[in-house]
Amino acid sequence: MRGSREDDNSANLDDVERRLRDIRDNPEKSTTLRALAQYQLERIAGIRAMAGGSGEDGTPTVTVERMGPFTFSAIPDTSLVAVAVGRRNSAPLVAVVSAEEIRRLTPLFEQVRERVERGQAVEIDVRAAFLDLLGRDPFDGQFEDG
């Protein structure tokens, strides 16, 4: 059934949505990151509201894919992607990046895919990799420094 929770991976999206709310509501986060989180939340809310209709009207769906520790949530016809990074014993990290930034992160994702296919542990310093490939920290304030 189109629009059902099983059909649109809403269970995975709920966690991303929670993390986006946490980012948006945290005054210690950068203004840009908070605005991007709000924008993504508005898009998710709109899509969920429209999914309650007939579903035959061309309503865009949220695309959720998983690779190793990464979960990607993208909304077609936008240029934003939420990348959730699963962590042991901690809430996932969430970065909101542009489609162009996703392309720049491709070498990291290819390295992760290769390790997963070989059954190896994915031991990558995610923050360092994102900083190196993007030139910025999209996880602003989500790491415990110390």
XYZ file of N, CA, C and O in Angstrom:
584
model
N 0.834 -1.177 0.000
C 0.000 0.000 0.000
C 0.877 1.239 0.000
O 1.717 1.405 0.861
N 0.728 2.083 -0.979
C 1.544 3.283 -1.081
C 1.251 4.215 0.090
O 0.125 4.433 0.440
N 2.325 4.767 0.671
C 2.166 5.672 1.785
C 2.195 4.991 3.139
O 2.124 5.649 4.149
N 2.297 3.674 3.168
C 2.366 2.988 4.450
C 3.760 3.148 5.038
O 4.716 3.435 4.343
N 3.885 2.944 6.335
C 5.169 3.103 7.012
C 6.194 2.104 6.477
O 7.360 2.412 6.367
N 5.755 0.896 6.120
C 6.687 -0.091 5.578
C 7.150 0.319 4.189
O 8.276 0.058 3.800
N 6.292 0.964 3.440
C 6.566 1.325 2.061
C 7.567 2.472 1.946
O 8.387 2.493 1.044
N 7.514 3.442 2.865
C 8.350 4.629 2.714
C 9.506 4.704 3.705
O 10.145 5.739 3.839
N 9.797 3.608 4.401
C 10.894 3.573 5.358
C 10.765 4.634 6.436
O 11.747 5.194 6.895
N 9.544 4.953 6.865
C 9.318 5.992 7.863
C 9.985 5.682 9.187
O 10.355 6.605 9.912
N 10.124 4.415 9.525
C 10.766 4.081 10.800
C 12.195 4.625 10.822
O 12.629 5.196 11.813
N 12.936 4.467 9.719
C 14.285 5.018 9.634
C 14.241 6.544 9.601
O 15.079 7.210 10.183
N 13.268 7.078 8.932
C 13.141 8.523 8.795
C 12.801 9.178 10.124
O 13.209 10.301 10.385
N 12.076 8.469 11.001
C 11.738 9.026 12.317
C 12.989 9.424 13.082
O 13.033 10.477 13.721
N 14.030 8.582 13.037
C 15.264 8.887 13.752
C 15.964 10.096 13.138
O 16.467 10.961 13.855
N 16.006 10.157 11.816
C 16.619 11.302 11.143
C 15.851 12.574 11.490
O 16.439 13.604 11.808
N 14.537 12.468 11.493
C 13.704 13.623 11.815
C 13.954 14.084 13.260
O 14.053 15.285 13.525
N 14.096 13.161 14.174
C 14.395 13.502 15.575
C 15.720 14.243 15.680
O 15.831 15.263 16.349
N 16.737 13.730 14.980
C 18.066 14.369 15.022
C 18.011 15.758 14.379
O 18.646 16.686 14.862
N 17.254 15.893 13.305
C 17.118 17.207 12.679
C 16.447 18.195 13.636
O 16.845 19.366 13.705
N 15.442 17.746 14.373
C 14.804 18.618 15.373
C 15.800 19.018 16.448
O 15.836 20.172 16.889
N 16.628 18.053 16.891
C 17.650 18.361 17.899
C 18.616 19.424 17.390
O 19.006 20.330 18.134
N 19.020 19.323 16.137
C 19.929 20.318 15.547
C 19.239 21.669 15.461
O 19.780 22.693 15.868
N 18.025 21.677 14.931
C 17.274 22.926 14.759
C 17.064 23.655 16.080
O 17.150 24.877 16.137
N 16.818 22.916 17.154
C 16.477 23.509 18.444
C 17.685 23.812 19.326
O 17.524 24.329 20.426
N 18.877 23.498 18.869
C 20.081 23.704 19.668
C 20.709 25.056 19.343
O 21.294 25.237 18.277
N 20.628 26.028 20.266
C 21.169 27.357 19.989
C 22.689 27.375 19.829
O 23.243 28.352 19.323
N 23.372 26.305 20.214
C 24.820 26.243 20.060
C 25.238 25.842 18.647
O 26.404 25.978 18.288
N 24.300 25.351 17.850
C 24.590 24.990 16.455
C 24.662 26.262 15.613
O 24.066 27.277 15.937
N 25.360 26.172 14.507
C 25.474 27.331 13.624
C 24.106 27.681 13.028
O 23.245 26.813 12.861
N 23.930 28.934 12.715
C 22.672 29.403 12.132
C 22.372 28.679 10.828
O 21.236 28.295 10.569
N 23.387 28.475 10.010
C 23.203 27.797 8.722
C 22.744 26.365 8.926
O 21.791 25.914 8.275
N 23.387 25.649 9.835
C 23.014 24.262 10.079
C 21.589 24.181 10.617
O 20.807 23.326 10.205
N 21.224 25.075 11.516
C 19.870 25.084 12.067
C 18.844 25.377 10.974
O 17.776 24.773 10.932
N 19.168 26.293 10.069
C 18.248 26.616 8.973
C 18.100 25.437 8.017
O 16.993 25.139 7.551
N 19.193 24.740 7.724
C 19.122 23.567 6.846
C 18.292 22.455 7.498
O 17.495 21.797 6.816
N 18.449 22.277 8.794
C 17.658 21.263 9.496
C 16.174 21.623 9.442
O 15.330 20.760 9.181
N 15.843 22.889 9.650
C 14.449 23.324 9.577
C 13.881 23.104 8.181
O 12.763 22.625 8.022
N 14.649 23.442 7.166
C 14.197 23.255 5.783
C 13.895 21.780 5.513
O 12.857 21.435 4.953
N 14.799 20.915 5.933
C 14.603 19.486 5.708
C 13.373 18.987 6.465
O 12.589 18.190 5.944
N 13.171 19.455 7.695
C 12.001 19.057 8.477
C 10.707 19.499 7.805
O 9.725 18.755 7.795
N 10.694 20.679 7.230
C 9.499 21.168 6.529
C 9.194 20.301 5.320
O 8.039 19.978 5.048
N 10.217 19.927 4.590
C 10.021 19.065 3.415
C 9.480 17.695 3.843
O 8.581 17.155 3.216
N 10.041 17.127 4.894
C 9.582 15.824 5.379
C 8.128 15.908 5.819
O 7.312 15.052 5.482
N 7.778 16.964 6.567
C 6.400 17.131 7.036
C 5.436 17.268 5.857
O 4.339 16.690 5.866
N 5.819 18.024 4.854
C 4.971 18.193 3.679
C 4.746 16.889 2.940
O 3.619 16.573 2.539
N 5.790 16.126 2.792
C 5.673 14.849 2.087
C 4.814 13.876 2.877
O 3.966 13.182 2.322
N 4.994 13.840 4.171
C 4.175 12.951 4.991
C 2.703 13.355 4.931
O 1.831 12.508 4.870
N 2.451 14.656 4.943
C 1.063 15.126 4.865
C 0.449 14.750 3.526
O -0.700 14.303 3.465
N 1.204 14.903 2.455
C 0.682 14.577 1.131
C 0.529 13.084 0.940
O -0.313 12.633 0.177
N 1.318 12.291 1.644
C 1.233 10.837 1.500
C -0.092 10.303 2.017
O -0.493 9.203 1.655
N -0.790 11.085 2.828
C -2.090 10.660 3.325
C -3.160 10.697 2.257
O -4.229 10.130 2.427
N -2.884 11.345 1.134
C -3.839 11.420 0.023
C -3.839 10.145 -0.782
O -3.421 9.085 -0.324
N -4.273 10.255 -2.016
C -4.418 9.078 -2.867
C -3.083 8.470 -3.272
O -3.016 7.293 -3.575
N -2.027 9.297 -3.316
C -0.716 8.798 -3.694
C -0.527 8.668 -5.185
O 0.551 8.362 -5.636
N -1.559 8.902 -5.962
C -1.449 8.771 -7.411
C -1.195 10.124 -8.079
O -1.221 10.229 -9.290
N -0.933 11.147 -7.278
C -0.780 12.501 -7.814
C 0.665 12.893 -8.087
O 0.971 14.058 -8.268
N 1.575 11.922 -8.067
C 2.974 12.235 -8.328
C 3.695 12.787 -7.109
O 4.750 13.394 -7.237
N 3.146 12.579 -5.937
C 3.781 13.043 -4.711
C 5.181 12.452 -4.612
O 5.350 11.244 -4.728
N 6.198 13.296 -4.396
C 7.561 12.750 -4.273
C 7.689 11.934 -3.002
O 7.022 12.198 -2.010
N 8.511 10.921 -3.035
C 8.729 10.077 -1.872
C 10.098 10.362 -1.285
O 11.014 10.787 -1.989
N 10.241 10.121 -0.017
C 11.533 10.243 0.634
C 12.319 8.986 0.308
O 11.821 7.879 0.470
N 13.528 9.150 -0.173
C 14.383 8.029 -0.510
C 15.324 7.781 0.659
O 16.027 8.689 1.086
N 15.306 6.591 1.211
C 16.176 6.238 2.332
C 16.992 5.027 1.909
O 16.440 4.011 1.506
N 18.311 5.159 1.988
C 19.203 4.052 1.650
C 20.202 3.879 2.768
O 20.545 4.838 3.462
N 20.687 2.660 2.937
C 21.649 2.372 4.001
C 22.886 1.720 3.405
O 22.786 0.852 2.544
N 24.074 2.148 3.888
C 25.341 1.536 3.496
C 26.259 1.551 4.713
O 26.679 2.623 5.157
N 26.530 0.383 5.255
C 27.368 0.327 6.447
C 26.751 1.179 7.545
O 25.566 1.073 7.832
N 27.543 2.062 8.135
C 27.019 2.903 9.217
C 26.217 4.102 8.725
O 25.652 4.835 9.513
N 26.154 4.306 7.406
C 25.495 5.488 6.849
C 24.057 5.200 6.418
O 23.788 4.194 5.771
N 23.161 6.113 6.750
C 21.794 6.088 6.240
C 21.581 7.418 5.528
O 21.785 8.483 6.117
N 21.198 7.357 4.271
C 20.990 8.551 3.451
C 19.495 8.775 3.282
O 18.778 7.863 2.887
N 19.045 9.980 3.550
C 17.643 10.342 3.351
C 17.615 11.547 2.422
O 18.083 12.621 2.787
N 17.064 11.344 1.246
C 17.007 12.419 0.258
C 15.580 12.590 -0.214
O 14.830 11.630 -0.312
N 15.238 13.824 -0.500
C 13.921 14.108 -1.049
C 14.132 14.523 -2.497
O 14.861 15.471 -2.770
N 13.519 13.815 -3.432
C 13.669 14.190 -4.838
C 13.286 15.648 -5.056
O 12.466 16.212 -4.342
N 13.900 16.248 -6.029
C 13.656 17.640 -6.412
C 14.150 18.641 -5.384
O 13.756 19.802 -5.409
N 14.992 18.215 -4.451
C 15.676 19.145 -3.556
C 17.162 18.883 -3.710
O 17.570 17.893 -4.320
N 17.958 19.757 -3.156
C 19.404 19.554 -3.236
C 19.992 19.191 -1.878
O 21.185 19.312 -1.669
N 19.162 18.735 -0.943
C 19.643 18.386 0.390
C 19.509 16.897 0.666
O 18.558 16.259 0.243
N 20.499 16.384 1.389
C 20.508 14.990 1.805
C 20.910 14.961 3.273
O 21.873 15.608 3.675
N 20.160 14.231 4.079
C 20.540 14.005 5.469
C 21.339 12.711 5.501
O 20.901 11.689 4.976
N 22.514 12.772 6.085
C 23.365 11.596 6.229
C 23.458 11.299 7.721
O 24.016 12.087 8.482
N 22.863 10.184 8.140
C 22.950 9.762 9.538
C 24.055 8.723 9.636
O 24.131 7.812 8.813
N 24.917 8.877 10.616
C 26.021 7.951 10.828
C 25.772 7.234 12.143
O 25.785 7.854 13.206
N 25.501 5.932 12.039
C 25.255 5.141 13.240
C 26.512 4.997 14.076
O 27.617 4.869 13.540
N 26.327 5.053 15.406
C 27.455 4.887 16.333
C 27.040 3.920 17.430
O 25.895 3.908 17.855
N 27.993 3.129 17.897
C 27.731 2.231 19.015
C 27.521 3.062 20.275
O 28.267 3.990 20.535
N 26.505 2.714 21.029
C 26.254 3.311 22.342
C 26.034 4.820 22.320
O 26.214 5.478 23.333
N 25.702 5.402 21.178
C 25.436 6.839 21.087
C 24.371 7.079 20.032
O 24.160 6.260 19.146
N 23.755 8.231 20.130
C 22.808 8.627 19.083
C 23.574 8.810 17.783
O 24.764 9.158 17.793
N 22.922 8.588 16.661
C 23.627 8.777 15.391
C 23.988 10.242 15.177
O 23.342 11.139 15.715
N 25.036 10.451 14.408
C 25.383 11.793 13.967
C 24.533 12.094 12.751
O 24.254 11.198 11.952
N 24.141 13.344 12.566
C 23.375 13.711 11.382
C 24.022 14.928 10.735
O 24.263 15.931 11.395
N 24.296 14.802 9.454
C 24.812 15.911 8.667
C 23.814 16.204 7.563
O 23.278 15.289 6.947
N 23.544 17.464 7.338
C 22.705 17.865 6.211
C 23.653 18.464 5.184
O 24.331 19.457 5.460
N 23.724 17.815 4.027
C 24.656 18.241 2.994
C 23.922 18.399 1.667
O 22.828 17.882 1.481
N 24.562 19.099 0.770
C 23.977 19.306 -0.554
C 24.290 18.110 -1.451
O 25.162 17.295 -1.147
N 23.597 18.045 -2.563
C 23.856 16.984 -3.538
C 25.291 17.079 -4.054
O 25.955 16.058 -4.264
N 25.790 18.282 -4.245
C 27.179 18.472 -4.692
C 28.155 17.930 -3.647
O 29.145 17.288 -3.981
N 27.864 18.172 -2.375
C 28.735 17.660 -1.317
C 28.695 16.135 -1.255
O 29.711 15.497 -0.994
N 27.546 15.557 -1.526
C 27.460 14.084 -1.582
C 28.411 13.565 -2.656
O 29.112 12.573 -2.449
N 28.456 14.239 -3.791
C 29.385 13.815 -4.856
C 30.836 13.896 -4.373
O 31.645 13.022 -4.675
N 31.182 14.936 -3.613
C 32.546 15.062 -3.100
C 32.860 14.008 -2.040
O 34.016 13.673 -1.830
N 31.831 13.482 -1.392
C 32.018 12.456 -0.367
C 32.067 11.038 -0.947
O 32.312 10.077 -0.220
N 31.865 10.910 -2.234
C 31.827 9.598 -2.887
C 33.037 8.727 -2.572
O 32.870 7.529 -2.296
N 34.285 9.246 -2.562
C 35.417 8.363 -2.224
C 35.281 7.724 -0.838
O 35.623 6.560 -0.660
N 34.755 8.458 0.110
C 34.534 7.910 1.449
C 33.512 6.780 1.391
O 33.725 5.698 1.946
N 32.391 7.025 0.704
C 31.337 6.020 0.637
C 31.815 4.775 -0.121
O 31.446 3.654 0.243
N 32.652 4.949 -1.148
C 33.203 3.802 -1.878
C 34.112 2.979 -0.971
O 34.079 1.752 -0.999
N 34.911 3.665 -0.153
C 35.791 2.964 0.783
C 34.965 2.159 1.787
O 35.281 1.003 2.080
N 33.882 2.748 2.285
C 33.008 2.053 3.227
C 32.366 0.850 2.551
O 32.336 -0.251 3.116
N 31.852 1.036 1.333
C 31.218 -0.069 0.615
C 32.191 -1.231 0.433
O 31.837 -2.389 0.650
N 33.439 -0.945 0.055
C 34.433 -1.997 -0.135
C 34.693 -2.754 1.162
O 34.779 -3.981 1.165
N 34.808 -2.029 2.261
C 35.062 -2.686 3.552
C 33.872 -3.553 3.959
O 34.054 -4.659 4.458
N 32.661 -3.056 3.762
C 31.465 -3.818 4.112
C 31.387 -5.079 3.267
O 31.105 -6.167 3.771
N 31.664 -4.963 1.961
C 31.614 -6.129 1.065
C 32.634 -7.188 1.453
O 32.399 -8.374 1.277
N 33.791 -6.752 1.991
C 34.825 -7.699 2.417
C 34.590 -8.208 3.834
O 35.367 -9.012 4.338
N 33.545 -7.710 4.496
C 33.241 -8.128 5.858
C 34.157 -7.505 6.893
O 34.246 -8.000 8.015
N 34.834 -6.432 6.526
C 35.741 -5.760 7.450
C 34.994 -4.695 8.249
O 33.977 -4.170 7.804
N 35.537 -4.397 9.417
C 34.971 -3.325 10.243
C 35.185 -1.984 9.539
O 36.197 -1.782 8.869
N 34.221 -1.110 9.685
C 34.323 0.226 9.092
C 34.914 1.142 10.159
O 34.198 1.726 10.958
N 36.236 1.203 10.181
C 36.932 2.025 11.174
C 37.488 3.254 10.481
O 38.644 3.297 10.080
N 36.633 4.253 10.362
C 36.997 5.488 9.677
C 36.702 6.652 10.601
O 35.667 6.676 11.270
N 37.606 7.610 10.646
C 37.353 8.845 11.377
C 36.438 9.689 10.501
O 36.878 10.387 9.593
N 35.139 9.573 10.770
C 34.128 10.213 9.924
C 34.306 11.724 9.896
O 34.232 12.354 8.843
N 34.562 12.308 11.040
C 34.731 13.765 11.103
C 35.905 14.214 10.236
O 35.776 15.150 9.454
N 37.039 13.533 10.369
C 38.218 13.895 9.576
C 37.951 13.713 8.083
O 38.353 14.549 7.270
N 37.266 12.629 7.728
C 36.964 12.373 6.315
C 36.063 13.462 5.740
O 36.301 13.973 4.646
N 35.008 13.831 6.463
C 34.108 14.884 5.989
C 34.836 16.218 5.914
O 34.656 16.966 4.958
N 35.666 16.535 6.916
C 36.435 17.784 6.890
C 37.358 17.823 5.680
O 37.459 18.844 4.992
N 38.034 16.704 5.429
C 38.971 16.641 4.304
C 38.260 16.795 2.966
O 38.700 17.542 2.099
N 37.146 16.097 2.798
C 36.459 16.095 1.506
C 35.562 17.318 1.289
O 35.344 17.730 0.147
N 35.028 17.889 2.363
C 34.113 19.029 2.223
C 34.750 20.365 2.606
O 34.265 21.417 2.199
N 35.775 20.298 3.432
C 36.382 21.529 3.915
C 35.572 22.193 5.022
O 35.802 23.345 5.377
N 34.601 21.467 5.572
C 33.801 21.975 6.689
C 33.320 20.796 7.522
O 33.358 19.649 7.085
N 32.881 21.099 8.738
C 32.389 20.069 9.648
C 30.865 20.098 9.667
O 30.272 20.946 10.327
N 30.201 19.202 8.939
C 28.741 19.205 8.922
C 28.129 18.613 10.195
O 26.925 18.597 10.350
N 28.975 18.138 11.103
C 28.517 17.569 12.368
C 28.705 18.562 13.513
O 28.836 18.189 14.654
N 28.700 19.825 13.196
C 28.941 20.919 14.128
C 28.362 20.654 15.511
O 27.158 20.587 15.686
N 29.256 20.454 16.491
C 28.838 20.283 17.881
C 28.310 18.919 18.260
O 27.901 18.727 19.394
N 28.302 17.947 17.359
C 27.748 16.634 17.679
C 28.775 15.677 18.266
O 28.415 14.630 18.775
N 30.060 16.023 18.175
C 31.116 15.188 18.751
C 31.428 15.697 20.141
O 31.453 16.898 20.383
N 31.692 14.765 21.050
C 32.117 15.142 22.384
C 33.625 15.329 22.327
O 34.367 14.375 22.195
N 34.068 16.576 22.359
C 35.510 16.844 22.356
C 36.003 16.797 23.795
O 35.414 17.386 24.684
N 37.097 16.134 23.947
C 37.608 16.135 25.301
C 38.456 15.005 25.632
O 38.920 14.154 25.180
